[in-house]
């Protein structure tokens, strides 16, 4: 594979990962807000999920029902 093609593929993958991180963080913050959390708590969850790629999203999905029982 030519070096230029590899560089383009790597850049595309980085953009996809970054977009996934931003979208999942935004979704987690909105979901936490819909479940009655304060803006600060929702923001913290969004940062956590966005910062820790897949681990943050999986953690949120597993913990949200336990933490946000009404």
mmCIF file of C-alpha atoms in Angstrom:
data_model
loop_
_atom_site.group_PDB
_atom_site.id
_atom_site.type_symbol
_atom_site.label_atom_id
_atom_site.label_comp_id
_atom_site.label_asym_id
_atom_site.label_seq_id
_atom_site.Cartn_x
_atom_site.Cartn_y
_atom_site.Cartn_z
ATOM 1 C CA UNK A 1 0.000 0.000 0.000
ATOM 2 C CA UNK A 2 1.461 3.391 -0.902
ATOM 3 C CA UNK A 3 2.334 5.664 1.975
ATOM 4 C CA UNK A 4 -0.081 8.371 0.840
ATOM 5 C CA UNK A 5 -3.014 5.918 0.789
ATOM 6 C CA UNK A 6 -2.127 4.639 4.255
ATOM 7 C CA UNK A 7 -1.987 8.209 5.556
ATOM 8 C CA UNK A 8 -5.414 9.010 4.094
ATOM 9 C CA UNK A 9 -6.936 5.852 5.593
ATOM 10 C CA UNK A 10 -5.393 6.590 8.984
ATOM 11 C CA UNK A 11 -6.719 10.156 8.920
ATOM 12 C CA UNK A 12 -10.181 8.913 7.965
ATOM 13 C CA UNK A 13 -10.168 6.407 10.816
ATOM 14 C CA UNK A 14 -9.139 9.114 13.274
ATOM 15 C CA UNK A 15 -11.987 11.333 12.086
ATOM 16 C CA UNK A 16 -14.481 8.480 12.452
ATOM 17 C CA UNK A 17 -13.272 7.701 15.988
ATOM 18 C CA UNK A 18 -13.393 11.373 16.976
ATOM 19 C CA UNK A 19 -16.908 11.735 15.565
ATOM 20 C CA UNK A 20 -18.029 8.626 17.485
ATOM 21 C CA UNK A 21 -16.562 10.038 20.692
ATOM 22 C CA UNK A 22 -18.320 13.390 20.274
ATOM 23 C CA UNK A 23 -21.679 11.873 19.300
ATOM 24 C CA UNK A 24 -21.628 9.300 22.115
ATOM 25 C CA UNK A 25 -20.682 11.970 24.663
ATOM 26 C CA UNK A 26 -23.475 14.233 23.455
ATOM 27 C CA UNK A 27 -25.959 11.359 23.533
ATOM 28 C CA UNK A 28 -24.956 10.349 27.079
ATOM 29 C CA UNK A 29 -25.304 13.939 28.303
ATOM 30 C CA UNK A 30 -28.772 14.255 26.726
ATOM 31 C CA UNK A 31 -29.836 10.880 28.110
ATOM 32 C CA UNK A 32 -28.659 11.774 31.609
ATOM 33 C CA UNK A 33 -30.502 15.082 31.378
ATOM 34 C CA UNK A 34 -33.697 13.335 30.250
ATOM 35 C CA UNK A 35 -33.391 11.019 33.249
ATOM 36 C CA UNK A 36 -33.510 13.990 35.609
ATOM 37 C CA UNK A 37 -29.863 14.681 36.298
ATOM 38 C CA UNK A 38 -28.635 18.256 36.679
ATOM 39 C CA UNK A 39 -26.785 20.013 33.856
ATOM 40 C CA UNK A 40 -23.490 19.543 35.693
ATOM 41 C CA UNK A 41 -24.005 15.799 36.141
ATOM 42 C CA UNK A 42 -25.084 15.426 32.509
ATOM 43 C CA UNK A 43 -22.015 17.379 31.378
ATOM 44 C CA UNK A 44 -19.708 15.206 33.487
ATOM 45 C CA UNK A 45 -21.257 12.027 32.049
ATOM 46 C CA UNK A 46 -20.850 13.409 28.545
ATOM 47 C CA UNK A 47 -17.174 14.172 29.170
ATOM 48 C CA UNK A 48 -16.600 10.762 30.712
ATOM 49 C CA UNK A 49 -18.222 8.899 27.830
ATOM 50 C CA UNK A 50 -16.445 10.995 25.202
ATOM 51 C CA UNK A 51 -13.059 10.719 26.909
ATOM 52 C CA UNK A 52 -12.961 6.965 27.362
ATOM 53 C CA UNK A 53 -14.048 5.893 23.844
ATOM 54 C CA UNK A 54 -15.857 2.538 24.166
ATOM 55 C CA UNK A 55 -15.252 1.919 27.876
ATOM 56 C CA UNK A 56 -17.069 5.114 28.841
ATOM 57 C CA UNK A 57 -20.099 4.330 26.705
ATOM 58 C CA UNK A 58 -20.329 0.753 27.957
ATOM 59 C CA UNK A 59 -19.948 1.936 31.569
ATOM 60 C CA UNK A 60 -22.717 4.490 31.131
ATOM 61 C CA UNK A 61 -25.050 1.952 29.536
ATOM 62 C CA UNK A 62 -24.448 -0.509 32.374
ATOM 63 C CA UNK A 63 -24.686 2.032 35.212
ATOM 64 C CA UNK A 64 -27.454 4.371 34.067
ATOM 65 C CA UNK A 65 -30.300 2.131 35.195
ATOM 66 C CA UNK A 66 -28.736 1.616 38.623
ATOM 67 C CA UNK A 67 -27.867 5.287 39.143
ATOM 68 C CA UNK A 68 -31.054 6.829 37.788
ATOM 69 C CA UNK A 69 -33.816 4.780 39.323
ATOM 70 C CA UNK A 70 -36.831 6.909 40.079
#
